[in-house]
Coordinates of C-alpha atoms and ligand atoms in Angstrom, one line a residue:
X1 CA -133.1 130.8 -245.9
X2 CA -131.6 132.1 -242.7
X3 CA -133.6 134.5 -240.7
X4 CA -132.4 136.8 -238.0
X5 CA -132.7 135.0 -234.7
X6 CA -134.0 136.7 -231.5
X7 CA -130.8 135.5 -229.8
X8 CA -128.8 138.6 -228.6
X9 CA -125.8 139.7 -230.7
X10 CA -122.4 139.0 -229.0
X11 CA -121.1 142.3 -230.5
X12 CA -120.7 145.2 -228.1
X13 CA -120.1 148.7 -229.3
X14 CA -117.6 150.6 -227.2
X15 CA -119.3 153.9 -228.0
X16 CA -122.9 155.2 -227.7
X17 CA -124.3 155.1 -231.2
X18 CA -127.0 157.7 -230.2
X19 CA -124.7 160.3 -228.6
X20 CA -124.0 163.7 -230.2
X21 CA -120.6 164.8 -231.4
X22 CA -117.7 162.6 -232.7
X23 CA -117.0 159.2 -231.3
X24 CA -114.3 156.9 -232.3
X25 CA -114.5 153.3 -231.0
X26 CA -115.0 149.7 -231.9
X27 CA -117.5 147.0 -232.3
X28 CA -116.0 144.4 -230.0
X29 CA -116.8 140.8 -230.9
X30 CA -115.5 138.1 -228.5
X31 CA -113.2 135.6 -230.4
X32 CA -111.5 133.0 -228.3
X33 CA -108.4 131.6 -229.9
X34 CA -105.0 130.1 -229.3
X35 CA -103.1 133.4 -228.9
X36 CA -105.9 135.1 -226.8
X37 CA -108.2 132.9 -224.7
X38 CA -110.6 135.7 -224.0
X39 CA -109.8 137.8 -227.0
X40 CA -111.9 139.9 -229.3
X41 CA -112.1 141.2 -232.9
X42 CA -112.1 145.0 -232.7
X43 CA -113.9 146.5 -235.7
X44 CA -113.3 150.3 -236.0
X45 CA -116.4 152.4 -235.9
X46 CA -117.0 156.2 -235.9
X47 CA -120.2 158.0 -235.3
X48 CA -120.6 161.8 -236.1
X49 CA -124.0 163.1 -235.0
X50 CA -125.6 166.5 -234.5
X51 CA -129.3 167.4 -234.0
X52 CA -132.2 166.2 -236.1
X53 CA -131.8 164.6 -239.5
X54 CA -131.4 161.3 -241.3
X55 CA -128.8 158.6 -240.6
X56 CA -126.3 157.4 -243.2
X57 CA -124.4 154.1 -242.8
X58 CA -121.1 154.0 -244.7
X59 CA -119.1 150.8 -245.0
X60 CA -115.8 149.9 -246.6
X61 CA -113.8 146.6 -246.9
X62 CA -116.9 144.4 -246.9
X63 CA -114.3 142.5 -248.9
X64 CA -110.9 142.9 -247.3
X65 CA -108.9 143.5 -250.5
X66 CA -110.9 146.5 -251.8
X67 CA -109.3 149.8 -250.8
X68 CA -111.3 152.8 -252.1
X69 CA -113.9 152.5 -249.3
X70 CA -111.3 152.3 -246.4
X71 CA -109.3 155.1 -248.1
X72 CA -112.3 157.4 -248.3
X73 CA -113.8 156.5 -244.9
X74 CA -110.8 156.5 -242.6
X75 CA -110.3 160.1 -243.9
X76 CA -114.0 161.0 -243.5
X77 CA -114.0 159.7 -240.0
X78 CA -110.9 161.8 -239.1
X79 CA -112.2 165.0 -240.7
X80 CA -116.0 165.2 -240.5
X81 CA -117.0 168.1 -238.3
X82 CA -120.2 167.5 -236.3
X83 CA -121.1 171.2 -236.7
X84 CA -121.5 170.5 -240.4
X85 CA -123.8 167.5 -239.8
X86 CA -127.6 167.5 -239.5
X87 CA -128.4 163.9 -238.4
X88 CA -125.9 161.1 -238.0
X89 CA -123.1 159.4 -240.0
X90 CA -122.1 155.9 -238.9
X91 CA -118.8 155.0 -240.5
X92 CA -117.2 151.5 -240.6
X93 CA -114.2 151.8 -242.9
X94 CA -113.2 148.1 -242.6
X95 CA -116.4 146.0 -242.1
X96 CA -114.7 142.6 -242.5
X97 CA -111.8 143.7 -240.3
X98 CA -110.0 140.4 -240.1
X99 CA -110.1 140.1 -243.9
X100 CA -109.0 143.8 -244.3
X101 CA -106.0 143.2 -242.0
X102 CA -105.1 140.1 -243.9
X103 CA -105.5 141.8 -247.3
X104 CA -107.8 139.1 -248.5
X105 CA -111.4 139.0 -249.8
X106 CA -112.6 136.6 -247.2
X107 CA -111.9 136.3 -243.5
X108 CA -108.7 134.4 -242.5
X109 CA -110.6 133.2 -239.4
X110 CA -113.5 131.4 -241.0
X111 CA -113.1 132.0 -244.8
X112 CA -116.3 134.0 -244.4
X113 CA -117.2 136.1 -247.4
X114 CA -119.0 139.0 -245.7
X115 CA -121.1 139.8 -248.7
X116 CA -122.4 136.3 -248.9
X117 CA -123.1 136.1 -245.1
X118 CA -126.1 138.4 -244.7
X119 CA -128.4 138.6 -242.8
X120 CA -125.9 136.7 -240.6
X121 CA -126.3 134.7 -237.4
X122 CA -125.6 135.7 -233.8
X123 CA -124.5 132.1 -233.2
X124 CA -122.6 131.7 -236.5
X125 CA -118.9 132.2 -237.3
X126 CA -117.1 135.5 -236.8
X127 CA -118.2 136.8 -240.2
X128 CA -121.8 135.8 -239.7
X129 CA -121.8 137.5 -236.3
X130 CA -120.6 140.8 -237.7
X131 CA -123.2 140.5 -240.5
X132 CA -125.9 139.9 -237.9
X133 CA -125.0 142.9 -235.9
X134 CA -125.1 145.1 -239.0
X135 CA -128.5 143.6 -240.0
X136 CA -130.2 144.0 -236.7
X137 CA -128.5 146.9 -235.0
X138 CA -127.0 149.3 -237.7
X139 CA -129.1 149.0 -240.8
X140 CA -132.4 149.7 -238.9
X141 CA -130.9 153.0 -237.7
X142 CA -130.1 154.1 -241.3
X143 CA -132.1 155.9 -243.9
X144 CA -129.4 155.5 -246.5
X145 CA -126.6 152.9 -246.8
X146 CA -123.4 153.2 -249.0
X147 CA -121.3 150.0 -249.2
X148 CA -118.0 150.5 -251.1
X149 CA -116.7 147.8 -253.3
X150 CA -114.1 147.4 -256.0
X151 CA -112.7 144.4 -257.8
X152 CA -110.2 143.1 -255.2
X153 CA -107.2 141.1 -256.3
X154 CA -108.9 139.2 -259.1
X155 CA -111.1 141.7 -260.9
X156 CA -110.8 145.3 -262.2
X157 CA -113.8 147.5 -262.9
X158 CA -114.8 150.8 -264.6
X159 CA -115.4 153.2 -261.7
X160 CA -119.1 153.1 -261.1
X161 CA -121.8 153.6 -258.4
X162 CA -124.7 151.2 -258.7
X163 CA -128.2 150.3 -257.6
X164 CA -130.4 147.4 -258.5
X165 CA -133.8 146.9 -260.1
X166 CA -136.3 146.5 -257.2
X167 CA -139.9 145.4 -257.0
X168 CA -140.8 148.7 -255.2
X169 CA -140.3 151.2 -258.0
X170 CA -140.5 154.2 -255.7
X171 CA -137.6 152.7 -253.6
X172 CA -135.8 151.9 -256.8
X173 CA -136.1 155.5 -258.0
X174 CA -134.8 156.8 -254.6
X175 CA -131.8 154.4 -255.0
X176 CA -131.0 155.6 -258.5
X177 CA -131.3 159.3 -257.4
X178 CA -128.7 158.5 -254.8
X179 CA -126.5 156.9 -257.4
X180 CA -126.8 160.0 -259.6
X181 CA -125.8 162.2 -256.7
X182 CA -122.8 160.0 -256.0
X183 CA -121.6 161.1 -259.4
X184 CA -119.0 158.4 -260.3
X185 CA -117.7 158.5 -263.9
X186 CA -120.1 155.6 -264.6
X187 CA -123.5 154.8 -263.0
X188 CA -124.8 151.2 -263.3
X189 CA -128.1 149.4 -263.1
X190 CA -126.4 146.3 -261.7
X191 CA -127.3 142.7 -262.2
X192 CA -125.8 140.3 -259.6
X193 CA -124.6 136.8 -260.4
X194 CA -126.1 135.6 -257.1
X195 CA -127.8 138.2 -254.7
X196 CA -128.3 135.7 -251.8
X197 CA -126.4 136.7 -248.7
X198 CA -125.5 140.2 -249.8
X199 CA -125.7 143.3 -247.6
X200 CA -127.3 144.9 -250.7
X201 CA -130.3 142.6 -250.5
X202 CA -130.7 142.9 -246.7
X203 CA -130.8 146.7 -246.9
X204 CA -133.1 146.8 -249.9
X205 CA -135.5 144.3 -248.3
X206 CA -135.8 146.7 -245.3
X207 CA -137.0 149.4 -247.7
X208 CA -133.9 151.6 -247.4
X209 CA -131.9 153.6 -250.0
X210 CA -128.9 151.5 -250.9
X211 CA -125.9 152.4 -253.1
X212 CA -123.0 150.1 -253.9
X213 CA -119.9 150.8 -256.0
X214 CA -117.2 149.1 -258.0
X215 CA -114.5 151.7 -258.2
X216 CA -111.5 149.8 -259.7
X217 CA -109.7 146.9 -258.3
X218 CA -106.7 144.8 -259.0
X219 CA -105.9 144.7 -255.3
X220 CA -105.1 148.4 -254.9
X221 CA -106.6 151.9 -255.3
X222 CA -105.5 154.8 -257.4
X223 CA -105.5 158.5 -256.6
X224 CA -108.3 158.9 -259.2
X225 CA -110.4 156.1 -257.7
X226 CA -109.9 157.3 -254.2
X227 CA -110.9 160.8 -255.3
X228 CA -114.1 159.3 -256.8
X229 CA -114.9 157.5 -253.5
X230 CA -114.3 160.6 -251.4
X231 CA -116.4 162.9 -253.6
X232 CA -119.1 160.3 -253.8
X233 CA -119.4 159.8 -250.1
X234 CA -119.6 163.6 -249.6
X235 CA -122.2 163.9 -252.4
X236 CA -124.3 161.2 -250.9
X237 CA -124.3 163.0 -247.5
X238 CA -125.4 166.2 -249.2
X239 CA -128.0 164.3 -251.2
X240 CA -129.4 162.9 -248.0
X241 CA -129.5 166.4 -246.4
X242 CA -126.9 165.4 -243.7
X243 CA -124.4 167.8 -245.1
X244 CA -125.4 171.2 -246.4
X245 CA -125.2 172.2 -250.1
X246 CA -125.8 170.3 -253.3
X247 CA -123.7 167.4 -254.6
X248 CA -120.6 168.3 -256.6
X249 CA -121.8 166.6 -259.8
X250 CA -119.6 165.5 -262.6
X251 CA -120.4 163.8 -265.9
X252 CA -121.5 160.2 -265.6
X253 CA -122.3 157.6 -268.2
X254 CA -125.3 155.3 -267.4
X255 CA -124.8 151.6 -267.9
X256 CA -127.1 148.6 -267.8
X257 CA -126.4 144.9 -267.4
X258 CA -129.4 143.6 -269.2
X259 CA -128.9 139.9 -268.8
X260 CA -126.5 137.2 -267.7
X261 CA -125.0 137.4 -271.2
X262 CA -123.0 140.3 -269.7
X263 CA -120.8 137.8 -267.9
X264 CA -118.1 135.7 -269.5
X265 CA -116.5 132.8 -267.6
X266 CA -113.3 131.1 -268.5
X267 CA -113.6 127.6 -269.8
X268 CA -109.9 127.1 -269.9
X269 CA -106.8 127.7 -267.8
X270 CA -104.2 129.9 -269.3
X271 CA -102.7 133.3 -270.1
X272 CA -105.3 136.1 -270.7
X273 CA -104.6 138.4 -273.6
X274 CA -107.3 141.2 -273.8
X275 CA -108.1 142.8 -277.1
X276 CA -109.7 145.8 -275.4
X277 CA -109.2 147.8 -272.2
X278 CA -111.9 148.8 -269.7
X279 CA -114.3 151.3 -271.1
X280 CA -113.6 150.4 -274.7
X281 CA -116.7 149.9 -276.9
X282 CA -117.2 146.4 -278.3
X283 CA -119.6 145.0 -280.9
X284 CA -121.4 141.7 -280.6
X285 CA -119.1 139.0 -282.1
X286 CA -115.8 140.9 -281.4
X287 CA -113.1 138.9 -279.7
X288 CA -112.7 140.4 -276.2
X289 CA -110.0 138.2 -274.9
X290 CA -107.9 135.2 -275.9
X291 CA -106.8 132.5 -273.4
X292 CA -103.5 130.9 -274.4
X293 CA -102.6 127.4 -273.2
X294 CA -99.2 127.8 -271.5
X295 CA -97.9 124.2 -271.2
X296 CA -96.2 124.3 -274.6
X297 CA -95.9 126.4 -277.7
X298 CA -97.9 126.0 -280.9
X299 CA -101.4 125.8 -279.5
X300 CA -104.2 128.1 -280.5
X301 CA -105.8 130.3 -277.9
X302 CA -109.4 130.0 -276.9
X303 CA -111.3 133.0 -278.1
X304 CA -114.1 134.7 -276.1
X305 CA -116.4 137.0 -278.0
X306 CA -118.8 139.7 -277.0
X307 CA -122.5 138.5 -276.8
X308 CA -123.7 142.0 -277.2
X309 CA -122.8 145.5 -278.2
X310 CA -121.5 147.4 -275.2
X311 CA -118.5 148.5 -273.2
X312 CA -116.0 146.4 -271.3
X313 CA -117.0 147.1 -267.7
X314 CA -114.9 144.6 -265.8
X315 CA -112.0 142.1 -266.5
X316 CA -110.1 139.5 -264.7
X317 CA -106.7 140.3 -263.2
X318 CA -103.8 139.6 -263.1
X319 CA -102.5 137.7 -266.1
X320 CA -103.4 134.1 -265.6
X321 CA -106.8 132.6 -265.3
X322 CA -108.4 129.3 -264.2
X323 CA -111.5 127.6 -265.7
X324 CA -114.6 129.0 -264.0
X325 CA -113.1 132.4 -263.2
X326 CA -115.0 135.5 -264.3
X327 CA -113.2 136.6 -267.4
X328 CA -115.0 139.8 -268.4
X329 CA -118.3 141.8 -267.8
X330 CA -119.9 143.8 -270.5
X331 CA -122.4 146.6 -270.0
X332 CA -124.6 148.6 -272.4
X333 CA -124.9 152.4 -272.4
X334 CA -128.4 153.6 -271.5
X335 CA -130.3 156.8 -270.9
X336 CA -130.2 158.3 -267.5
X337 CA -133.2 157.0 -265.4
Ligands
ZN401 ZN1 -116.5 143.6 -253.0

């Protein structure tokens, strides 16, 4: 396992992260390349600070093709009045900035998947250097971290905020209280396929409150999903005491991913034909989706059935799939924690 090295980060912030008021600037990361010998990657950052209080770190576009986070956070950075703030809000609307500019999940520079690159390396590739700066210089400043995700170009999700089961039950309770405050239409106790390298894990291991989301996907964002993201960010800041007032709560349905049986992976290439839409209740044994061979007519589709009672929480997009792709995710309704 990689550990944070004492080597200094090559990233330089162009603003003073501890100054009061509103500052808009960049994290400047030297990146020497063909079209700019002494060039840099310039990652937008905003800090809004006023007086005593906690620090929140809000990040979007950890994956470059997920848009609710950037949509909510570019607006928040533009509109947040320091007079309303008690403490500090650090906003990075486009964390994997090269990926965000390319509209891709991973960085076009090094194919780095930001959320598989933590805790990062100061002497690694561009993506690892950004991750290292976040790990060693931003997360330690934060009391609460919100990292926006949605499904990107190849998945679509029910809109939910989520936290993980943690060994420290008091920390876990603080995380789920923050998820409840976010007040997305769904709230998930989330199981990861592979938690190694995630910002989630890095923040949680530092004992902080961490909230993630999956707010839609399919390579875009809707007015509804952006509304959920904006309200959720504001609610989290109220929950943390950084903004005055109480969270604007809305009804949420609590979901659990009790085991790896939640995930279905395609064993076949083909055309996906779903029997249910996101949010639909399914029973164990129901056909969720059929995958039709597309090379010729007359062939039967492969049928993929639910391994449990639940609701369809995520599905593959767009219409064709390859063997090994995540086809669907089920979740089960649960009591609020
Ligand atoms: Zn993501």
